[in-house]
Amino acid sequence: YYSRFLESGIRPDGRKPSERRAAQLRRAAVGSAHGSASARLGLSAAVAGVRAEVTEAVPELPPFGRIAVSVELPPLCSATFRDRHRAQGLSTFLSNALTDIFNDTRVFNPAQLTICEGQCFWVLHTHVICLAFDGNAFDLCLLAALAALEDTALPALCEGAVVPSGARQLVQAPPGTSAPLCEARRPKLASRPLPATFARLPGQCWALDPCAQEEEIGTSVSLCLVAGKWLVFHHGGGAEVERFVGELMPTARASVDSLAELLDGAAPAAAPASASDCDSEAPAG
């Protein structure tokens, strides 16, 4: 079936192998989050929200902030994920891959999340929920998480009530606070990680931005451009895929350039410290 279409240089949905589906992006999609965005690739859609949490430093962990990404693929987004094991496997892969990407020092400097040196810091819990799935969860979820993080505004903090240990809790500073312990801020990414996923179709044809049916046919590979370098994430195929990565680079480069334009043209983020609630339970001092 696919071979007959590909002989004419098109896919069943009318796209060329090097053509991405229509993409849409909207920032500030969730009013209660510190940062949020929704993304759509064709019929695939996801929403991402950032919940900033004050965390106390502990001896066994590095004393600086981080970005923690979790991806949820509920059965309602696709019959594919009624299989719990399949959904869990893909969500774990995506959560780990995106967390690693955003915590790469070429992408993000964790020093921006410090509140009190060596004592407490922000952790940006970035939760991505797939609302509708028709393939290419990697690009979809990374794009939603990226836009949500770029939309994130952290509130100013001040000391609150004394806790039983004798320390003071950190709470969101009321408007007009003259000398907050921690100023409102917008975390900045040093570089944007931009994805390009391909599926290998019959006849040695690699198709950009595969739909769910195309992903079922064969091997997929996701490329991610980080500070001018390509990272490669396999969805199967192993070393065999490596032989083709070089051939995919020109198409991948054009695709990530179009995603960068999409991010630049998305609606501007809300004003700093617009989130009304803040998980700030760590004691100060």
PDB file of C-alpha atoms in Angstrom:
ATOM      1  CA  TYR A   1       0.000   0.000   0.000  1.00  0.00           C
ATOM      2  CA  TYR A   2       2.640   2.520   1.064  1.00  0.00           C
ATOM      3  CA  SER A   3       5.027   1.406  -1.682  1.00  0.00           C
ATOM      4  CA  ARG A   4       2.529   2.373  -4.380  1.00  0.00           C
ATOM      5  CA  PHE A   5       2.313   5.911  -3.011  1.00  0.00           C
ATOM      6  CA  LEU A   6       6.040   6.280  -2.400  1.00  0.00           C
ATOM      7  CA  GLU A   7       6.807   5.318  -5.994  1.00  0.00           C
ATOM      8  CA  SER A   8       5.089   8.603  -6.894  1.00  0.00           C
ATOM      9  CA  GLY A   9       7.046  10.525  -4.253  1.00  0.00           C
ATOM     10  CA  ILE A  10       4.120  11.098  -1.888  1.00  0.00           C
ATOM     11  CA  ARG A  11       2.673   9.531   1.256  1.00  0.00           C
ATOM     12  CA  PRO A  12      -0.983   8.426   1.636  1.00  0.00           C
ATOM     13  CA  ASP A  13      -1.815  11.715   3.412  1.00  0.00           C
ATOM     14  CA  GLY A  14      -0.468  13.709   0.446  1.00  0.00           C
ATOM     15  CA  ARG A  15       2.812  14.817   2.013  1.00  0.00           C
ATOM     16  CA  LYS A  16       6.245  14.393   0.485  1.00  0.00           C
ATOM     17  CA  PRO A  17       8.649  12.267   2.566  1.00  0.00           C
ATOM     18  CA  SER A  18      10.488  15.443   3.654  1.00  0.00           C
ATOM     19  CA  GLU A  19       7.324  17.344   4.608  1.00  0.00           C
ATOM     20  CA  ARG A  20       6.160  17.961   8.171  1.00  0.00           C
ATOM     21  CA  ARG A  21       2.484  18.174   9.119  1.00  0.00           C
ATOM     22  CA  ALA A  22       0.978  21.558   9.942  1.00  0.00           C
ATOM     23  CA  ALA A  23       2.196  22.666  13.381  1.00  0.00           C
ATOM     24  CA  GLN A  24       0.492  24.992  15.859  1.00  0.00           C
ATOM     25  CA  LEU A  25       1.690  26.410  19.157  1.00  0.00           C
ATOM     26  CA  ARG A  26       0.040  28.516  21.863  1.00  0.00           C
ATOM     27  CA  ARG A  27       1.692  29.789  25.023  1.00  0.00           C
ATOM     28  CA  ALA A  28       0.000  30.434  28.385  1.00  0.00           C
ATOM     29  CA  ALA A  29      -2.487  27.613  27.806  1.00  0.00           C
ATOM     30  CA  VAL A  30      -2.986  26.857  31.532  1.00  0.00           C
ATOM     31  CA  GLY A  31      -3.677  29.870  33.745  1.00  0.00           C
ATOM     32  CA  SER A  32      -2.806  28.175  37.048  1.00  0.00           C
ATOM     33  CA  ALA A  33       0.698  27.081  35.946  1.00  0.00           C
ATOM     34  CA  HIS A  34       3.931  29.067  36.232  1.00  0.00           C
ATOM     35  CA  GLY A  35       4.415  28.416  32.525  1.00  0.00           C
ATOM     36  CA  SER A  36       2.418  26.483  29.948  1.00  0.00           C
ATOM     37  CA  ALA A  37       1.843  25.844  26.269  1.00  0.00           C
ATOM     38  CA  SER A  38      -0.156  23.672  23.910  1.00  0.00           C
ATOM     39  CA  ALA A  39       1.240  22.132  20.732  1.00  0.00           C
ATOM     40  CA  ARG A  40      -0.249  20.364  17.738  1.00  0.00           C
ATOM     41  CA  LEU A  41       1.350  18.374  14.910  1.00  0.00           C
ATOM     42  CA  GLY A  42      -1.341  17.345  12.479  1.00  0.00           C
ATOM     43  CA  LEU A  43      -3.845  15.362  14.552  1.00  0.00           C
ATOM     44  CA  SER A  44      -1.436  14.905  17.480  1.00  0.00           C
ATOM     45  CA  ALA A  45      -1.921  17.392  20.325  1.00  0.00           C
ATOM     46  CA  ALA A  46      -0.419  17.937  23.777  1.00  0.00           C
ATOM     47  CA  VAL A  47      -0.447  20.474  26.590  1.00  0.00           C
ATOM     48  CA  ALA A  48       2.454  21.170  28.961  1.00  0.00           C
ATOM     49  CA  GLY A  49       2.445  22.954  32.307  1.00  0.00           C
ATOM     50  CA  VAL A  50       5.331  23.975  34.563  1.00  0.00           C
ATOM     51  CA  ARG A  51       4.895  23.827  38.330  1.00  0.00           C
ATOM     52  CA  ALA A  52       7.776  25.526  40.142  1.00  0.00           C
ATOM     53  CA  GLU A  53       8.552  24.027  43.549  1.00  0.00           C
ATOM     54  CA  VAL A  54      10.973  25.267  46.201  1.00  0.00           C
ATOM     55  CA  THR A  55      13.197  22.366  47.267  1.00  0.00           C
ATOM     56  CA  GLU A  56      15.558  22.165  50.221  1.00  0.00           C
ATOM     57  CA  ALA A  57      19.109  20.979  49.535  1.00  0.00           C
ATOM     58  CA  VAL A  58      19.997  17.536  50.918  1.00  0.00           C
ATOM     59  CA  PRO A  59      23.500  16.026  51.220  1.00  0.00           C
ATOM     60  CA  GLU A  60      22.897  13.137  48.811  1.00  0.00           C
ATOM     61  CA  LEU A  61      21.792  15.316  45.866  1.00  0.00           C
ATOM     62  CA  PRO A  62      23.497  18.134  43.913  1.00  0.00           C
ATOM     63  CA  PRO A  63      22.696  21.502  45.575  1.00  0.00           C
ATOM     64  CA  PHE A  64      21.148  23.194  42.550  1.00  0.00           C
ATOM     65  CA  GLY A  65      17.855  23.307  40.709  1.00  0.00           C
ATOM     66  CA  ARG A  66      16.769  21.200  37.774  1.00  0.00           C
ATOM     67  CA  ILE A  67      14.030  20.608  35.235  1.00  0.00           C
ATOM     68  CA  ALA A  68      12.023  17.412  35.775  1.00  0.00           C
ATOM     69  CA  VAL A  69       9.878  16.379  32.802  1.00  0.00           C
ATOM     70  CA  SER A  70       7.083  13.818  32.994  1.00  0.00           C
ATOM     71  CA  VAL A  71       5.009  12.694  30.013  1.00  0.00           C
ATOM     72  CA  GLU A  72       1.554  11.148  30.277  1.00  0.00           C
ATOM     73  CA  LEU A  73      -0.049   9.153  27.453  1.00  0.00           C
ATOM     74  CA  PRO A  74      -3.584   8.376  28.676  1.00  0.00           C
ATOM     75  CA  PRO A  75      -5.798   5.786  26.953  1.00  0.00           C
ATOM     76  CA  LEU A  76      -8.212   8.559  25.961  1.00  0.00           C
ATOM     77  CA  CYS A  77      -5.657  10.100  23.580  1.00  0.00           C
ATOM     78  CA  SER A  78      -5.401   6.923  21.488  1.00  0.00           C
ATOM     79  CA  ALA A  79      -6.547   3.319  21.486  1.00  0.00           C
ATOM     80  CA  THR A  80      -2.839   2.490  21.116  1.00  0.00           C
ATOM     81  CA  PHE A  81      -2.325   3.302  24.785  1.00  0.00           C
ATOM     82  CA  ARG A  82      -5.039   1.049  26.122  1.00  0.00           C
ATOM     83  CA  ASP A  83      -2.094  -1.328  26.356  1.00  0.00           C
ATOM     84  CA  ARG A  84      -0.722  -0.147  29.703  1.00  0.00           C
ATOM     85  CA  HIS A  85       2.760  -1.586  29.129  1.00  0.00           C
ATOM     86  CA  ARG A  86       3.124   0.114  25.760  1.00  0.00           C
ATOM     87  CA  ALA A  87       2.003   3.466  27.156  1.00  0.00           C
ATOM     88  CA  GLN A  88       4.304   3.142  30.164  1.00  0.00           C
ATOM     89  CA  GLY A  89       7.290   2.201  28.021  1.00  0.00           C
ATOM     90  CA  LEU A  90       6.917   5.192  25.704  1.00  0.00           C
ATOM     91  CA  SER A  91       6.095   7.677  28.483  1.00  0.00           C
ATOM     92  CA  THR A  92       9.168   6.549  30.462  1.00  0.00           C
ATOM     93  CA  PHE A  93      11.386   6.899  27.385  1.00  0.00           C
ATOM     94  CA  LEU A  94      10.020  10.374  26.635  1.00  0.00           C
ATOM     95  CA  SER A  95      10.208  11.555  30.261  1.00  0.00           C
ATOM     96  CA  ASN A  96      13.831  10.447  30.614  1.00  0.00           C
ATOM     97  CA  ALA A  97      14.926  11.744  27.207  1.00  0.00           C
ATOM     98  CA  LEU A  98      13.328  15.176  27.666  1.00  0.00           C
ATOM     99  CA  THR A  99      14.647  15.519  31.227  1.00  0.00           C
ATOM    100  CA  ASP A 100      18.170  14.749  29.983  1.00  0.00           C
ATOM    101  CA  ILE A 101      17.850  17.203  27.097  1.00  0.00           C
ATOM    102  CA  PHE A 102      16.615  20.134  29.183  1.00  0.00           C
ATOM    103  CA  ASN A 103      19.211  19.573  31.917  1.00  0.00           C
ATOM    104  CA  ASP A 104      22.069  19.519  29.412  1.00  0.00           C
ATOM    105  CA  THR A 105      24.295  22.457  30.396  1.00  0.00           C
ATOM    106  CA  ARG A 106      24.332  23.561  26.749  1.00  0.00           C
ATOM    107  CA  VAL A 107      20.566  24.060  27.041  1.00  0.00           C
ATOM    108  CA  PHE A 108      20.040  25.333  30.583  1.00  0.00           C
ATOM    109  CA  ASN A 109      22.177  26.779  33.393  1.00  0.00           C
ATOM    110  CA  PRO A 110      20.774  25.456  36.709  1.00  0.00           C
ATOM    111  CA  ALA A 111      22.353  28.337  38.643  1.00  0.00           C
ATOM    112  CA  GLN A 112      19.325  30.399  37.559  1.00  0.00           C
ATOM    113  CA  LEU A 113      17.179  28.328  39.912  1.00  0.00           C
ATOM    114  CA  THR A 114      19.181  29.049  43.067  1.00  0.00           C
ATOM    115  CA  ILE A 115      17.220  30.784  45.843  1.00  0.00           C
ATOM    116  CA  CYS A 116      19.601  30.564  48.820  1.00  0.00           C
ATOM    117  CA  GLU A 117      23.067  29.297  47.906  1.00  0.00           C
ATOM    118  CA  GLY A 118      23.546  25.762  49.198  1.00  0.00           C
ATOM    119  CA  GLN A 119      20.184  25.790  51.001  1.00  0.00           C
ATOM    120  CA  CYS A 120      17.239  25.805  48.602  1.00  0.00           C
ATOM    121  CA  PHE A 121      16.412  26.149  44.933  1.00  0.00           C
ATOM    122  CA  TRP A 122      13.615  25.889  42.380  1.00  0.00           C
ATOM    123  CA  VAL A 123      12.707  22.624  40.659  1.00  0.00           C
ATOM    124  CA  LEU A 124      10.672  23.089  37.479  1.00  0.00           C
ATOM    125  CA  HIS A 125       8.260  20.147  37.271  1.00  0.00           C
ATOM    126  CA  THR A 126       7.197  20.094  33.629  1.00  0.00           C
ATOM    127  CA  HIS A 127       4.200  17.848  33.018  1.00  0.00           C
ATOM    128  CA  VAL A 128       3.207  17.022  29.444  1.00  0.00           C
ATOM    129  CA  ILE A 129      -0.150  15.379  28.707  1.00  0.00           C
ATOM    130  CA  CYS A 130      -0.945  14.010  25.259  1.00  0.00           C
ATOM    131  CA  LEU A 131      -4.511  14.964  24.362  1.00  0.00           C
ATOM    132  CA  ALA A 132      -4.674  13.284  20.955  1.00  0.00           C
ATOM    133  CA  PHE A 133      -2.128  10.932  19.398  1.00  0.00           C
ATOM    134  CA  ASP A 134      -1.447  10.318  15.720  1.00  0.00           C
ATOM    135  CA  GLY A 135       2.287   9.658  15.831  1.00  0.00           C
ATOM    136  CA  ASN A 136       5.529  11.498  16.608  1.00  0.00           C
ATOM    137  CA  ALA A 137       5.152  11.890  20.364  1.00  0.00           C
ATOM    138  CA  PHE A 138       8.832  12.874  20.669  1.00  0.00           C
ATOM    139  CA  ASP A 139       8.607  16.072  18.613  1.00  0.00           C
ATOM    140  CA  LEU A 140       5.156  16.906  19.978  1.00  0.00           C
ATOM    141  CA  CYS A 141       6.061  16.581  23.666  1.00  0.00           C
ATOM    142  CA  LEU A 142       9.452  18.266  23.328  1.00  0.00           C
ATOM    143  CA  LEU A 143       7.890  21.218  21.504  1.00  0.00           C
ATOM    144  CA  ALA A 144       5.148  21.615  24.140  1.00  0.00           C
ATOM    145  CA  ALA A 145       7.638  21.374  27.026  1.00  0.00           C
ATOM    146  CA  LEU A 146      10.045  23.805  25.363  1.00  0.00           C
ATOM    147  CA  ALA A 147       7.348  26.429  24.800  1.00  0.00           C
ATOM    148  CA  ALA A 148       6.052  25.996  28.370  1.00  0.00           C
ATOM    149  CA  LEU A 149       9.535  26.499  29.838  1.00  0.00           C
ATOM    150  CA  GLU A 150      10.041  29.607  27.711  1.00  0.00           C
ATOM    151  CA  ASP A 151       6.726  30.867  29.106  1.00  0.00           C
ATOM    152  CA  THR A 152       7.734  30.236  32.735  1.00  0.00           C
ATOM    153  CA  ALA A 153       7.833  33.090  35.262  1.00  0.00           C
ATOM    154  CA  LEU A 154       8.991  32.480  38.838  1.00  0.00           C
ATOM    155  CA  PRO A 155       7.488  34.674  41.587  1.00  0.00           C
ATOM    156  CA  ALA A 156       9.375  36.680  44.184  1.00  0.00           C
ATOM    157  CA  LEU A 157       9.697  34.969  47.574  1.00  0.00           C
ATOM    158  CA  CYS A 158       9.883  36.228  51.134  1.00  0.00           C
ATOM    159  CA  GLU A 159      10.102  34.610  54.566  1.00  0.00           C
ATOM    160  CA  GLY A 160       6.817  33.427  56.041  1.00  0.00           C
ATOM    161  CA  ALA A 161       5.764  31.720  59.248  1.00  0.00           C
ATOM    162  CA  VAL A 162       8.201  29.990  61.597  1.00  0.00           C
ATOM    163  CA  VAL A 163       8.064  26.176  61.338  1.00  0.00           C
ATOM    164  CA  PRO A 164       8.634  23.803  64.322  1.00  0.00           C
ATOM    165  CA  SER A 165      12.335  23.465  63.464  1.00  0.00           C
ATOM    166  CA  GLY A 166      12.778  27.182  64.099  1.00  0.00           C
ATOM    167  CA  ALA A 167      13.317  28.075  60.443  1.00  0.00           C
ATOM    168  CA  ARG A 168      10.951  30.165  58.343  1.00  0.00           C
ATOM    169  CA  GLN A 169       8.962  28.971  55.363  1.00  0.00           C
ATOM    170  CA  LEU A 170       9.372  30.683  52.018  1.00  0.00           C
ATOM    171  CA  VAL A 171       6.150  32.100  50.598  1.00  0.00           C
ATOM    172  CA  GLN A 172       5.246  34.089  47.523  1.00  0.00           C
ATOM    173  CA  ALA A 173       5.969  37.755  48.173  1.00  0.00           C
ATOM    174  CA  PRO A 174       2.880  40.008  48.199  1.00  0.00           C
ATOM    175  CA  PRO A 175       2.770  42.776  45.580  1.00  0.00           C
ATOM    176  CA  GLY A 176       4.823  45.772  46.649  1.00  0.00           C
ATOM    177  CA  THR A 177       7.268  43.850  48.865  1.00  0.00           C
ATOM    178  CA  SER A 178      10.302  46.136  49.065  1.00  0.00           C
ATOM    179  CA  ALA A 179      13.089  43.605  49.665  1.00  0.00           C
ATOM    180  CA  PRO A 180      12.058  40.034  48.818  1.00  0.00           C
ATOM    181  CA  LEU A 181      14.447  37.224  49.656  1.00  0.00           C
ATOM    182  CA  CYS A 182      14.285  36.081  46.035  1.00  0.00           C
ATOM    183  CA  GLU A 183      13.351  38.338  43.119  1.00  0.00           C
ATOM    184  CA  ALA A 184      10.818  37.364  40.446  1.00  0.00           C
ATOM    185  CA  ARG A 185      12.610  35.998  37.431  1.00  0.00           C
ATOM    186  CA  ARG A 186      12.262  34.307  34.068  1.00  0.00           C
ATOM    187  CA  PRO A 187      14.578  31.314  33.572  1.00  0.00           C
ATOM    188  CA  LYS A 188      16.357  31.498  30.208  1.00  0.00           C
ATOM    189  CA  LEU A 189      17.414  28.654  27.952  1.00  0.00           C
ATOM    190  CA  ALA A 190      20.956  28.962  26.606  1.00  0.00           C
ATOM    191  CA  SER A 191      19.826  27.214  23.414  1.00  0.00           C
ATOM    192  CA  ARG A 192      16.619  25.697  22.095  1.00  0.00           C
ATOM    193  CA  PRO A 193      16.614  21.916  21.670  1.00  0.00           C
ATOM    194  CA  LEU A 194      14.747  21.329  18.403  1.00  0.00           C
ATOM    195  CA  PRO A 195      13.564  17.875  17.253  1.00  0.00           C
ATOM    196  CA  ALA A 196      13.119  16.066  13.952  1.00  0.00           C
ATOM    197  CA  THR A 197      11.727  12.519  13.956  1.00  0.00           C
ATOM    198  CA  PHE A 198      11.772  10.153  10.973  1.00  0.00           C
ATOM    199  CA  ALA A 199      10.223   6.756  10.204  1.00  0.00           C
ATOM    200  CA  ARG A 200      11.712   4.317   7.710  1.00  0.00           C
ATOM    201  CA  LEU A 201       9.048   3.370   5.176  1.00  0.00           C
ATOM    202  CA  PRO A 202       9.161   0.676   2.457  1.00  0.00           C
ATOM    203  CA  GLY A 203      11.801   1.163  -0.219  1.00  0.00           C
ATOM    204  CA  GLN A 204      14.435   2.643   2.122  1.00  0.00           C
ATOM    205  CA  CYS A 205      12.419   5.879   2.318  1.00  0.00           C
ATOM    206  CA  TRP A 206      12.727   8.001   5.466  1.00  0.00           C
ATOM    207  CA  ALA A 207       9.639  10.096   6.226  1.00  0.00           C
ATOM    208  CA  LEU A 208       9.759  13.208   8.405  1.00  0.00           C
ATOM    209  CA  ASP A 209       7.170  13.653  11.175  1.00  0.00           C
ATOM    210  CA  PRO A 210       5.543  10.213  10.875  1.00  0.00           C
ATOM    211  CA  CYS A 211       1.895   9.642  11.678  1.00  0.00           C
ATOM    212  CA  ALA A 212       0.918   6.701  13.893  1.00  0.00           C
ATOM    213  CA  GLN A 213       0.392   4.361  10.928  1.00  0.00           C
ATOM    214  CA  GLU A 214       3.847   5.165   9.552  1.00  0.00           C
ATOM    215  CA  GLU A 215       5.455   4.526  12.932  1.00  0.00           C
ATOM    216  CA  GLU A 216       3.830   1.090  13.033  1.00  0.00           C
ATOM    217  CA  ILE A 217       5.443   0.089   9.737  1.00  0.00           C
ATOM    218  CA  GLY A 218       9.088   0.192  10.778  1.00  0.00           C
ATOM    219  CA  THR A 219      12.013   1.818  12.537  1.00  0.00           C
ATOM    220  CA  SER A 220      11.887   5.386  13.859  1.00  0.00           C
ATOM    221  CA  VAL A 221      14.696   7.701  14.884  1.00  0.00           C
ATOM    222  CA  SER A 222      14.534  11.122  16.553  1.00  0.00           C
ATOM    223  CA  LEU A 223      17.205  13.757  16.062  1.00  0.00           C
ATOM    224  CA  CYS A 224      17.534  16.741  18.384  1.00  0.00           C
ATOM    225  CA  LEU A 225      19.634  19.805  17.617  1.00  0.00           C
ATOM    226  CA  VAL A 226      21.343  21.096  20.777  1.00  0.00           C
ATOM    227  CA  ALA A 227      23.735  24.049  20.486  1.00  0.00           C
ATOM    228  CA  GLY A 228      24.661  23.116  16.919  1.00  0.00           C
ATOM    229  CA  LYS A 229      25.171  19.402  17.674  1.00  0.00           C
ATOM    230  CA  TRP A 230      22.798  16.563  16.824  1.00  0.00           C
ATOM    231  CA  LEU A 231      21.664  14.083  19.462  1.00  0.00           C
ATOM    232  CA  VAL A 232      20.222  10.786  18.216  1.00  0.00           C
ATOM    233  CA  PHE A 233      17.455   8.846  19.977  1.00  0.00           C
ATOM    234  CA  HIS A 234      16.563   5.408  18.611  1.00  0.00           C
ATOM    235  CA  HIS A 235      13.092   3.906  18.698  1.00  0.00           C
ATOM    236  CA  GLY A 236      14.486   0.636  17.340  1.00  0.00           C
ATOM    237  CA  GLY A 237      16.919  -0.289  14.603  1.00  0.00           C
ATOM    238  CA  GLY A 238      20.123   0.284  16.603  1.00  0.00           C
ATOM    239  CA  ALA A 239      23.338   0.485  14.624  1.00  0.00           C
ATOM    240  CA  GLU A 240      21.467   0.046  11.332  1.00  0.00           C
ATOM    241  CA  VAL A 241      19.880   3.474  11.822  1.00  0.00           C
ATOM    242  CA  GLU A 242      23.281   5.119  12.357  1.00  0.00           C
ATOM    243  CA  ARG A 243      24.161   4.462   8.706  1.00  0.00           C
ATOM    244  CA  PHE A 244      21.316   6.688   7.564  1.00  0.00           C
ATOM    245  CA  VAL A 245      21.573   9.562  10.049  1.00  0.00           C
ATOM    246  CA  GLY A 246      23.901  11.585   7.824  1.00  0.00           C
ATOM    247  CA  GLU A 247      21.394  11.397   4.975  1.00  0.00           C
ATOM    248  CA  LEU A 248      18.655  12.794   7.214  1.00  0.00           C
ATOM    249  CA  MET A 249      20.561  15.896   8.327  1.00  0.00           C
ATOM    250  CA  PRO A 250      19.570  18.310   5.494  1.00  0.00           C
ATOM    251  CA  THR A 251      15.860  17.542   5.926  1.00  0.00           C
ATOM    252  CA  ALA A 252      16.202  17.669   9.719  1.00  0.00           C
ATOM    253  CA  ARG A 253      17.940  21.052   9.520  1.00  0.00           C
ATOM    254  CA  ALA A 254      15.172  22.569   7.400  1.00  0.00           C
ATOM    255  CA  SER A 255      12.553  21.132   9.756  1.00  0.00           C
ATOM    256  CA  VAL A 256      14.081  22.514  12.956  1.00  0.00           C
ATOM    257  CA  ASP A 257      14.455  25.911  11.295  1.00  0.00           C
ATOM    258  CA  SER A 258      10.704  25.925  10.654  1.00  0.00           C
ATOM    259  CA  LEU A 259      10.033  24.960  14.297  1.00  0.00           C
ATOM    260  CA  ALA A 260      12.258  27.818  15.472  1.00  0.00           C
ATOM    261  CA  GLU A 261      10.146  30.210  13.402  1.00  0.00           C
ATOM    262  CA  LEU A 262       7.001  28.716  14.936  1.00  0.00           C
ATOM    263  CA  LEU A 263       8.348  29.327  18.456  1.00  0.00           C
ATOM    264  CA  ASP A 264       9.376  32.879  17.566  1.00  0.00           C
ATOM    265  CA  GLY A 265       5.926  33.611  16.179  1.00  0.00           C
ATOM    266  CA  ALA A 266       3.946  32.107  19.068  1.00  0.00           C
ATOM    267  CA  ALA A 267       1.927  34.417  21.300  1.00  0.00           C
ATOM    268  CA  PRO A 268       4.162  36.215  23.842  1.00  0.00           C
ATOM    269  CA  ALA A 269       4.458  34.863  27.355  1.00  0.00           C
ATOM    270  CA  ALA A 270       2.550  36.408  30.234  1.00  0.00           C
ATOM    271  CA  ALA A 271       4.086  38.983  32.582  1.00  0.00           C
ATOM    272  CA  PRO A 272       6.535  37.767  35.276  1.00  0.00           C
ATOM    273  CA  ALA A 273       5.155  36.374  38.540  1.00  0.00           C
ATOM    274  CA  SER A 274       1.691  35.925  37.092  1.00  0.00           C
ATOM    275  CA  ALA A 275       1.151  32.512  38.694  1.00  0.00           C
ATOM    276  CA  SER A 276      -1.198  32.786  41.611  1.00  0.00           C
ATOM    277  CA  ASP A 277       0.050  29.807  43.570  1.00  0.00           C
ATOM    278  CA  CYS A 278       3.468  28.487  44.449  1.00  0.00           C
ATOM    279  CA  ASP A 279       4.660  25.274  46.104  1.00  0.00           C
ATOM    280  CA  SER A 280       7.143  26.872  48.504  1.00  0.00           C
ATOM    281  CA  GLU A 281       7.369  24.733  51.590  1.00  0.00           C
ATOM    282  CA  ALA A 282      11.151  24.665  52.061  1.00  0.00           C
ATOM    283  CA  PRO A 283      12.427  26.454  55.164  1.00  0.00           C
ATOM    284  CA  ALA A 284      14.800  29.380  54.809  1.00  0.00           C
ATOM    285  CA  GLY A 285      17.939  29.484  56.881  1.00  0.00           C
TER     286      GLY A 285
END
